[in-house]
mmCIF file of C-alpha atoms and ligand atoms in Angstrom:
data_model
loop_
_atom_site.group_PDB
_atom_site.id
_atom_site.type_symbol
_atom_site.label_atom_id
_atom_site.label_comp_id
_atom_site.label_asym_id
_atom_site.label_seq_id
_atom_site.Cartn_x
_atom_site.Cartn_y
_atom_site.Cartn_z
ATOM 1 C CA MET A 1 51.902 158.088 84.070
ATOM 2 C CA ASN A 2 50.536 157.676 87.991
ATOM 3 C CA THR A 3 52.919 159.283 90.628
ATOM 4 C CA THR A 4 52.116 156.660 93.194
ATOM 5 C CA VAL A 5 54.894 154.131 91.418
ATOM 6 C CA LEU A 6 57.269 156.399 92.642
ATOM 7 C CA ASP A 7 55.676 157.127 96.134
ATOM 8 C CA LYS A 8 56.100 153.303 96.853
ATOM 9 C CA SER A 9 59.563 153.016 95.547
ATOM 10 C CA PRO A 10 62.125 152.733 97.776
ATOM 11 C CA ILE A 11 63.358 156.385 97.719
ATOM 12 C CA LYS A 12 65.187 158.755 99.934
ATOM 13 C CA HIS A 13 65.139 162.539 100.120
ATOM 14 C CA ILE A 14 68.592 163.381 99.791
ATOM 15 C CA ILE A 15 69.970 166.683 100.641
ATOM 16 C CA ASP A 16 71.626 168.998 97.581
ATOM 17 C CA GLU A 17 75.440 169.611 96.926
ATOM 18 C CA ALA A 18 77.624 172.024 95.163
ATOM 19 C CA GLU A 19 77.307 171.144 91.871
ATOM 20 C CA SER A 20 80.405 170.044 88.930
ATOM 21 C CA ASP A 21 82.737 167.709 89.208
ATOM 22 C CA VAL A 22 84.867 169.358 85.856
ATOM 23 C CA ILE A 23 88.513 169.088 86.401
ATOM 24 C CA ASN A 24 90.658 170.457 83.253
ATOM 25 C CA GLY A 25 87.967 170.187 80.872
ATOM 26 C CA LEU A 26 87.005 166.721 81.765
ATOM 27 C CA TYR A 27 83.334 166.105 82.799
ATOM 28 C CA LEU A 28 83.201 163.178 86.098
ATOM 29 C CA ALA A 29 79.817 162.985 85.479
ATOM 30 C CA GLY A 30 78.212 161.192 88.141
ATOM 31 C CA PHE A 31 79.915 161.813 91.633
ATOM 32 C CA ARG A 32 77.232 163.694 93.154
ATOM 33 C CA ARG A 33 77.784 163.817 97.020
ATOM 34 C CA SER A 34 73.698 163.678 96.830
ATOM 35 C CA LEU A 35 73.565 160.495 94.913
ATOM 36 C CA ARG A 36 76.508 159.226 97.239
ATOM 37 C CA LEU A 37 74.345 160.149 100.747
ATOM 38 C CA TRP A 38 71.265 158.722 99.455
ATOM 39 C CA ARG A 39 72.745 155.533 98.324
ATOM 40 C CA ARG A 40 74.329 154.832 102.080
ATOM 41 C CA MET A 41 71.355 156.397 103.815
ATOM 42 C CA ALA A 42 69.220 154.035 101.482
ATOM 43 C CA TYR A 43 72.337 150.802 102.312
ATOM 44 C CA ARG A 44 71.915 151.746 106.406
ATOM 45 C CA GLY A 45 68.105 151.458 106.074
ATOM 46 C CA CYS A 46 68.303 147.855 104.493
ATOM 47 C CA ARG A 47 71.071 147.173 107.408
ATOM 48 C CA LEU A 48 68.430 147.738 109.628
ATOM 49 C CA SER A 49 65.288 146.584 107.856
ATOM 50 C CA CYS A 50 66.840 143.190 106.907
ATOM 51 C CA SER A 51 63.729 141.081 106.576
ATOM 52 C CA SER A 52 61.879 143.475 104.481
ATOM 53 C CA CYS A 53 64.716 144.465 102.166
ATOM 54 C CA TYR A 54 64.737 142.454 99.096
ATOM 55 C CA SER A 55 68.537 141.804 98.483
ATOM 56 C CA CYS A 56 68.860 140.598 102.096
ATOM 57 C CA SER A 57 65.593 138.730 101.868
ATOM 58 C CA PRO A 58 65.672 134.719 100.781
ATOM 59 C CA HIS A 59 64.468 136.354 96.964
ATOM 60 C CA SER A 60 67.362 137.630 95.959
ATOM 61 C CA THR A 61 68.860 134.459 94.640
ATOM 62 C CA SER A 62 72.739 135.384 94.586
ATOM 63 C CA LEU A 63 72.364 135.856 98.211
ATOM 64 C CA SER A 64 70.234 132.939 98.802
ATOM 65 C CA ASN A 65 72.300 130.494 96.948
ATOM 66 C CA PRO A 66 75.898 131.020 97.781
ATOM 67 C CA TYR A 67 76.601 128.042 95.386
ATOM 68 C CA GLU A 68 76.100 128.673 91.722
ATOM 69 C CA GLU A 69 77.521 127.274 88.055
ATOM 70 C CA VAL A 70 80.533 128.866 86.878
ATOM 71 C CA VAL A 71 82.805 128.525 83.926
ATOM 72 C CA LEU A 72 85.845 130.265 82.733
ATOM 73 C CA TYR A 73 85.224 133.045 80.272
ATOM 74 C CA GLN A 74 87.968 134.748 78.311
ATOM 75 C CA ARG A 75 86.837 138.001 76.600
ATOM 76 C CA SER A 76 87.337 138.430 73.087
ATOM 77 C CA PRO A 77 88.611 141.517 71.855
ATOM 78 C CA GLN A 78 85.096 142.332 69.694
ATOM 79 C CA GLU A 79 83.440 142.022 72.884
ATOM 80 C CA ASN A 80 82.388 144.904 74.210
ATOM 81 C CA PRO A 81 84.579 145.658 77.859
ATOM 82 C CA ARG A 82 82.813 144.226 81.252
ATOM 83 C CA LEU A 83 81.907 146.411 83.660
ATOM 84 C CA ILE A 84 83.992 147.488 86.104
ATOM 85 C CA VAL A 85 81.826 147.718 89.872
ATOM 86 C CA LEU A 86 83.709 148.753 92.677
ATOM 87 C CA VAL A 87 81.814 148.402 95.906
ATOM 88 C CA GLY A 88 83.238 149.486 99.485
ATOM 89 C CA THR A 89 81.747 151.206 102.821
ATOM 90 C CA SER A 90 81.308 154.620 102.663
ATOM 91 C CA GLY A 91 84.230 156.885 103.610
ATOM 92 C CA VAL A 92 86.896 153.817 102.442
ATOM 93 C CA GLY A 93 87.903 155.623 99.163
ATOM 94 C CA VAL A 94 85.446 154.545 96.356
ATOM 95 C CA ASN A 95 84.929 157.214 94.543
ATOM 96 C CA GLU A 96 88.852 158.671 95.338
ATOM 97 C CA LEU A 97 89.855 155.577 93.162
ATOM 98 C CA ARG A 98 87.097 155.952 91.272
ATOM 99 C CA LYS A 99 87.951 159.564 90.427
ATOM 100 C CA ASN A 100 91.681 159.025 89.984
ATOM 101 C CA LEU A 101 91.123 156.128 87.196
ATOM 102 C CA ILE A 102 89.328 158.490 85.144
ATOM 103 C CA ARG A 103 91.418 161.378 85.584
ATOM 104 C CA MET A 104 94.697 159.058 84.784
ATOM 105 C CA LYS A 105 93.094 157.609 81.734
ATOM 106 C CA PRO A 106 90.062 159.240 80.868
ATOM 107 C CA SER A 107 90.236 157.554 76.900
ATOM 108 C CA LEU A 108 89.764 153.886 78.750
ATOM 109 C CA PHE A 109 87.871 154.680 81.821
ATOM 110 C CA LYS A 110 84.096 156.378 81.764
ATOM 111 C CA GLY A 111 81.487 156.694 84.682
ATOM 112 C CA PRO A 112 77.913 156.481 82.853
ATOM 113 C CA ILE A 113 75.961 159.801 82.552
ATOM 114 C CA PRO A 114 73.036 160.097 85.296
ATOM 115 C CA HIS A 115 69.431 161.010 84.409
ATOM 116 C CA THR A 116 67.888 163.601 85.989
ATOM 117 C CA THR A 117 64.934 165.851 86.094
ATOM 118 C CA ARG A 118 66.429 169.278 87.091
ATOM 119 C CA PRO A 119 66.245 171.705 84.612
ATOM 120 C CA MET A 120 68.902 172.399 82.669
ATOM 121 C CA ARG A 121 71.053 175.270 83.972
ATOM 122 C CA GLU A 122 73.699 177.921 81.791
ATOM 123 C CA GLY A 123 76.484 176.076 80.473
ATOM 124 C CA GLU A 124 74.856 172.613 81.076
ATOM 125 C CA GLN A 125 74.397 170.353 77.821
ATOM 126 C CA THR A 126 72.261 167.452 77.495
ATOM 127 C CA GLY A 127 74.293 163.772 77.824
ATOM 128 C CA ARG A 128 77.350 165.633 79.276
ATOM 129 C CA GLU A 129 76.743 166.639 82.856
ATOM 130 C CA TYR A 130 73.498 164.839 82.675
ATOM 131 C CA HIS A 131 70.866 163.491 80.940
ATOM 132 C CA PHE A 132 68.423 165.975 81.070
ATOM 133 C CA VAL A 133 64.760 164.477 80.991
ATOM 134 C CA THR A 134 61.231 164.944 82.014
ATOM 135 C CA ARG A 135 59.726 163.793 85.096
ATOM 136 C CA GLU A 136 56.907 161.797 82.652
ATOM 137 C CA LEU A 137 59.750 159.912 81.172
ATOM 138 C CA PHE A 138 61.879 159.425 84.321
ATOM 139 C CA GLU A 139 59.180 157.685 85.851
ATOM 140 C CA TYR A 140 58.290 155.503 82.481
ATOM 141 C CA MET A 141 62.337 154.576 82.989
ATOM 142 C CA VAL A 142 61.286 153.513 86.580
ATOM 143 C CA CYS A 143 58.116 151.517 85.455
ATOM 144 C CA ASN A 144 60.637 149.791 83.075
ATOM 145 C CA ASN A 145 63.344 149.087 85.501
ATOM 146 C CA ARG A 146 65.704 150.963 82.990
ATOM 147 C CA PHE A 147 67.634 152.347 86.500
ATOM 148 C CA LEU A 148 69.855 150.496 88.639
ATOM 149 C CA GLU A 149 69.411 152.841 91.059
ATOM 150 C CA TYR A 150 67.649 156.104 91.500
ATOM 151 C CA GLY A 151 66.876 159.190 94.330
ATOM 152 C CA LEU A 152 64.875 162.290 94.940
ATOM 153 C CA CYS A 153 66.911 165.395 95.998
ATOM 154 C CA ARG A 154 65.016 169.133 96.505
ATOM 155 C CA GLY A 155 61.950 167.801 94.367
ATOM 156 C CA HIS A 156 64.349 166.482 91.318
ATOM 157 C CA LEU A 157 64.759 162.953 90.654
ATOM 158 C CA TYR A 158 68.625 161.139 90.000
ATOM 159 C CA GLY A 159 68.985 158.338 88.539
ATOM 160 C CA THR A 160 72.152 156.124 87.211
ATOM 161 C CA SER A 161 70.466 153.714 84.125
ATOM 162 C CA SER A 162 71.685 150.223 82.983
ATOM 163 C CA ASP A 163 71.414 152.118 78.941
ATOM 164 C CA ALA A 164 74.240 154.707 80.287
ATOM 165 C CA ILE A 165 76.020 151.822 81.081
ATOM 166 C CA ARG A 166 75.753 150.142 77.951
ATOM 167 C CA GLU A 167 76.446 152.917 76.122
ATOM 168 C CA VAL A 168 80.138 153.368 77.757
ATOM 169 C CA LEU A 169 80.484 150.152 77.154
ATOM 170 C CA ARG A 170 79.415 149.953 73.534
ATOM 171 C CA LYS A 171 81.520 152.680 72.823
ATOM 172 C CA GLY A 172 84.631 150.469 74.061
ATOM 173 C CA ARG A 173 85.612 152.329 76.821
ATOM 174 C CA ILE A 174 85.632 150.680 80.337
ATOM 175 C CA CYS A 175 82.404 151.766 82.175
ATOM 176 C CA ILE A 176 83.174 152.153 85.816
ATOM 177 C CA ILE A 177 80.962 152.641 88.299
ATOM 178 C CA ASP A 178 80.404 152.232 92.670
ATOM 179 C CA ALA A 179 76.831 150.437 93.663
ATOM 180 C CA GLU A 180 75.707 149.516 96.872
ATOM 181 C CA PRO A 181 76.024 145.298 97.587
ATOM 182 C CA HIS A 182 72.364 145.609 97.391
ATOM 183 C CA SER A 183 72.257 146.677 93.408
ATOM 184 C CA LEU A 184 74.507 144.070 92.292
ATOM 185 C CA HIS A 185 71.436 141.095 91.769
ATOM 186 C CA ALA A 186 70.420 143.608 89.179
ATOM 187 C CA LEU A 187 73.863 143.999 87.579
ATOM 188 C CA ARG A 188 74.862 140.933 87.110
ATOM 189 C CA SER A 189 73.723 140.359 83.748
ATOM 190 C CA ARG A 190 75.572 138.410 80.629
ATOM 191 C CA LYS A 191 75.476 141.840 78.887
ATOM 192 C CA LEU A 192 77.441 143.577 81.427
ATOM 193 C CA LYS A 193 79.485 140.773 82.644
ATOM 194 C CA PRO A 194 80.189 142.996 85.841
ATOM 195 C CA TYR A 195 83.795 142.399 87.378
ATOM 196 C CA VAL A 196 83.128 143.202 90.867
ATOM 197 C CA ILE A 197 85.863 144.583 93.387
ATOM 198 C CA PHE A 198 85.779 145.227 97.221
ATOM 199 C CA ILE A 199 87.428 148.288 98.040
ATOM 200 C CA ARG A 200 88.725 147.487 101.752
ATOM 201 C CA PRO A 201 90.188 149.717 104.640
ATOM 202 C CA PRO A 202 93.735 149.344 105.670
ATOM 203 C CA GLU A 203 95.239 148.340 109.021
ATOM 204 C CA ARG A 204 94.472 151.494 111.596
ATOM 205 C CA ASP A 205 98.011 152.667 111.791
ATOM 206 C CA VAL A 206 97.835 152.750 107.716
ATOM 207 C CA LEU A 207 94.587 154.249 107.827
ATOM 208 C CA ARG A 208 96.133 156.901 110.326
ATOM 209 C CA LEU A 209 98.467 158.137 108.560
ATOM 210 C CA THR A 210 97.005 158.538 104.949
ATOM 211 C CA ARG A 211 93.610 160.210 105.808
ATOM 212 C CA GLN A 212 95.290 162.501 108.064
ATOM 213 C CA HIS A 213 93.796 165.562 105.051
ATOM 214 C CA ALA A 214 90.808 163.108 104.330
ATOM 215 C CA ARG A 215 87.263 164.979 104.375
ATOM 216 C CA ILE A 216 84.767 162.534 105.370
ATOM 217 C CA LEU A 217 81.116 163.107 104.351
ATOM 218 C CA THR A 218 78.278 163.362 106.592
ATOM 219 C CA SER A 219 75.049 163.256 106.998
ATOM 220 C CA CYS A 220 74.679 166.843 106.832
ATOM 221 C CA CYS A 221 76.504 166.903 103.735
ATOM 222 C CA SER A 222 79.250 169.040 105.288
ATOM 223 C CA CYS A 223 82.622 167.528 105.274
ATOM 224 C CA ARG A 224 84.406 166.928 108.087
ATOM 225 C CA ALA A 225 87.792 165.551 109.350
ATOM 226 C CA TYR A 226 88.102 161.265 110.089
ATOM 227 C CA THR A 227 87.768 160.994 113.941
ATOM 228 C CA GLU A 228 88.927 157.346 115.746
ATOM 229 C CA GLU A 229 84.958 156.417 115.818
ATOM 230 C CA ASP A 230 85.035 156.925 111.934
ATOM 231 C CA TYR A 231 87.670 154.401 111.444
ATOM 232 C CA GLU A 232 85.860 152.394 114.309
ATOM 233 C CA GLU A 233 82.905 152.419 112.060
ATOM 234 C CA LEU A 234 84.521 152.396 108.691
ATOM 235 C CA GLU A 235 86.304 148.635 109.702
ATOM 236 C CA GLU A 236 82.947 147.421 111.550
ATOM 237 C CA ALA A 237 80.858 148.247 108.363
ATOM 238 C CA SER A 238 83.629 147.033 106.069
ATOM 239 C CA GLY A 239 83.562 143.743 108.092
ATOM 240 C CA LEU A 240 80.235 143.303 108.117
ATOM 241 C CA MET A 241 80.101 143.742 104.185
ATOM 242 C CA GLU A 242 82.574 141.370 103.281
ATOM 243 C CA MET A 243 80.855 138.721 105.423
ATOM 244 C CA LYS A 244 77.497 139.279 103.981
ATOM 245 C CA TYR A 245 78.392 139.643 100.288
ATOM 246 C CA ARG A 246 81.808 138.371 99.586
ATOM 247 C CA GLN A 247 80.427 135.235 97.034
ATOM 248 C CA LEU A 248 79.293 138.518 94.818
ATOM 249 C CA PHE A 249 82.806 139.883 94.539
ATOM 250 C CA ASP A 250 85.339 138.998 92.562
ATOM 251 C CA ARG A 251 88.380 140.653 93.661
ATOM 252 C CA THR A 252 89.640 142.692 96.812
ATOM 253 C CA VAL A 253 92.250 145.369 97.063
ATOM 254 C CA GLU A 254 92.718 147.764 99.892
ATOM 255 C CA ASN A 255 93.162 151.368 99.871
ATOM 256 C CA GLY A 256 95.844 152.119 101.862
ATOM 257 C CA ARG A 257 98.558 154.678 100.385
ATOM 258 C CA LEU A 258 96.475 156.102 97.439
ATOM 259 C CA GLU A 259 99.392 155.231 94.837
ATOM 260 C CA GLU A 260 99.683 152.107 95.262
ATOM 261 C CA ALA A 261 95.776 151.403 95.266
ATOM 262 C CA THR A 262 95.286 152.691 92.290
ATOM 263 C CA ALA A 263 97.946 151.054 90.623
ATOM 264 C CA GLU A 264 96.596 147.755 91.863
ATOM 265 C CA LEU A 265 93.405 148.545 90.739
ATOM 266 C CA LEU A 266 94.794 149.666 87.321
ATOM 267 C CA SER A 267 96.184 146.173 86.911
ATOM 268 C CA VAL A 268 93.301 143.680 88.521
ATOM 269 C CA ILE A 269 91.277 145.837 85.784
ATOM 270 C CA GLN A 270 93.847 145.029 83.274
ATOM 271 C CA GLU A 271 93.324 141.120 83.975
ATOM 272 C CA ALA A 272 89.693 141.069 84.348
ATOM 273 C CA GLN A 273 89.408 142.267 80.907
ATOM 274 C CA GLU A 274 92.153 140.487 79.402
ATOM 275 C CA GLU A 275 92.387 137.294 81.129
ATOM 276 C CA GLU A 276 90.558 133.929 81.644
ATOM 277 C CA GLN A 277 88.006 134.650 84.380
ATOM 278 C CA TRP A 278 85.341 132.314 85.800
ATOM 279 C CA VAL A 279 82.121 133.582 85.278
ATOM 280 C CA PRO A 280 78.574 132.041 86.309
ATOM 281 C CA ALA A 281 77.735 129.524 83.559
ATOM 282 C CA PRO A 282 74.328 131.580 81.739
ATOM 283 C CA TRP A 283 76.507 134.540 81.238
ATOM 284 C CA SER A 284 78.483 132.036 78.254
ATOM 285 C CA VAL A 285 75.343 130.778 76.558
ATOM 286 C CA PRO A 286 75.568 131.599 73.265
ATOM 287 C CA GLU A 287 73.135 135.007 72.500
ATOM 288 C CA GLU A 288 70.714 132.711 69.905
ATOM 289 C CA SER A 289 69.371 130.412 72.412
ATOM 290 C CA ARG A 290 69.445 133.404 75.189
ATOM 291 C CA ARG A 291 66.888 134.518 72.778
ATOM 292 C CA GLU A 292 64.916 131.119 72.139
ATOM 293 C CA GLU A 293 64.976 131.104 76.113
ATOM 294 C CA ARG A 294 63.668 134.292 76.806
ATOM 295 C CA ARG A 295 60.967 134.488 73.904
ATOM 296 C CA ASP A 296 59.516 130.527 75.293
ATOM 297 C CA LYS A 297 59.584 132.477 78.741
ATOM 298 C CA GLY A 298 57.956 135.284 77.322
ATOM 299 C CA ILE A 299 55.000 133.066 75.328
ATOM 300 C CA ARG A 300 54.281 131.354 78.717
ATOM 301 C CA GLU A 301 54.160 134.170 80.427
ATOM 302 C CA GLU A 302 52.060 135.652 78.604
ATOM 303 C CA ARG A 303 49.656 132.486 78.467
ATOM 304 C CA ARG A 304 48.983 132.572 82.067
ATOM 305 C CA GLY A 305 47.496 135.855 81.816
ATOM 306 C CA GLY A 306 50.682 138.007 83.451
ATOM 307 C CA LEU A 307 51.598 139.956 79.989
ATOM 308 C CA THR A 308 53.613 142.691 82.151
ATOM 309 C CA TYR A 309 56.100 139.756 82.823
ATOM 310 C CA THR A 310 57.295 139.563 79.202
ATOM 311 C CA MET A 311 58.678 142.938 79.275
ATOM 312 C CA ASP A 312 61.250 142.368 82.074
ATOM 313 C CA TYR A 313 62.122 138.986 80.447
ATOM 314 C CA THR A 314 62.695 140.693 76.918
ATOM 315 C CA SER A 315 64.401 143.265 78.493
ATOM 316 C CA ASP A 316 68.099 144.089 77.774
ATOM 317 C CA VAL A 317 69.011 143.861 81.463
ATOM 318 C CA TYR A 318 68.520 140.484 82.017
HETATM 319 N N1 ATP B 401 93.971 155.970 99.832
HETATM 320 C C1 ATP B 401 93.602 156.977 100.302
HETATM 321 N N2 ATP B 401 94.825 157.768 100.580
HETATM 322 C C2 ATP B 401 94.630 159.467 101.537
HETATM 323 N N3 ATP B 401 93.015 159.829 101.200
HETATM 324 C C3 ATP B 401 92.049 158.724 100.695
HETATM 325 C C4 ATP B 401 92.454 157.387 100.436
HETATM 326 N N4 ATP B 401 91.149 157.265 99.792
HETATM 327 C C5 ATP B 401 90.332 158.112 99.533
HETATM 328 N N5 ATP B 401 90.929 159.323 100.621
HETATM 329 C C6 ATP B 401 89.881 160.424 100.730
HETATM 330 O O1 ATP B 401 89.252 160.251 101.789
HETATM 331 C C7 ATP B 401 87.963 160.820 101.930
HETATM 332 C C8 ATP B 401 86.685 159.911 101.489
HETATM 333 O O2 ATP B 401 86.771 159.206 100.072
HETATM 334 P P1 ATP B 401 85.850 158.808 99.606
HETATM 335 O O3 ATP B 401 84.913 160.518 99.165
HETATM 336 O O4 ATP B 401 86.604 158.551 97.921
HETATM 337 O O5 ATP B 401 85.307 157.622 99.487
HETATM 338 P P2 ATP B 401 83.663 156.848 99.222
HETATM 339 O O6 ATP B 401 84.545 155.241 99.991
HETATM 340 O O7 ATP B 401 83.290 157.359 97.812
HETATM 341 O O8 ATP B 401 82.594 157.329 100.697
HETATM 342 P P3 ATP B 401 81.636 158.608 100.493
HETATM 343 O O9 ATP B 401 80.545 158.399 99.167
HETATM 344 O O10 ATP B 401 80.982 158.623 101.707
HETATM 345 O O11 ATP B 401 82.349 160.243 100.262
HETATM 346 C C9 ATP B 401 88.305 162.469 100.359
HETATM 347 O O12 ATP B 401 88.811 162.882 101.315
HETATM 348 C C10 ATP B 401 89.822 161.530 100.023
HETATM 349 O O13 ATP B 401 90.379 162.245 98.864
#
């Protein structure tokens, strides 16, 4: 496998962190601070250079076309649960809420197990903390668009694959992930039917009151108490995110008091799984006609000599 593929990709070097998110024997995979930091840096980079960023560019269909045909969709009990995606600006409490839900209802919620090329440590098991894979396999997965996002940390690659998400859903559990808004276009598929919940900060006085003991993650991978500037930045970044991406959000939940926000989130997720919701029209097309459509597209592109596109169109991600 040619390593230049990864060199050209939007990987950012990120800082390592203390391992393990194990609480009372429950493995909370995917909460590594390094990946969160990477995401944050990637998002900031994206905001600074919007003209070259795929998701902000006119090529991103979900953003360039704010109108899309939607239909009412009711999930049947035989179908996999819908993927739940939490979106929010760094520091608003997305991880705290996600962790809270998994801790409260571990038989209902689960996060996807990330992949890594880092060597397995004593006491770890592949498929529990991580899927431990070789660099070759990781790069192969990158080339085949298997990752929704990935990052490099002290020479080791980390990533969240769409297969890991599907694995959770296939087992009938609600897969709950947090994502940067620019990853949403890759998630919006008929198979995953993501339900996107935007987490918004509360009013400033509620922020001050509730975040007294909260710790903000700095870019130097250390934690400290929130300051007034942090609140200001949080509110501003959140407002911008909401303005720019709101057409991709299904619901908004305000994260003021943690118990109240968690309870609201639980009820919103229950509605998303059990009640009728608006979804993009192609998500309700029967599987057989989708397969035919994909086959047709694949053949057309092969004739044009674009063999490589065939793989994308027949991939499960779409
Ligand atoms: N509703 C809340 N009330 C009080 N503290 C909260 C609440 N939500 C989150 N916190 C605290 O705020 C801090 C930041 O939360 P969290 O780590 O979940 O942020 P985040 O949105 O995931 O951003 P990042 O990935 O940058 O950490 C943590 O100390 C967390 O315990």
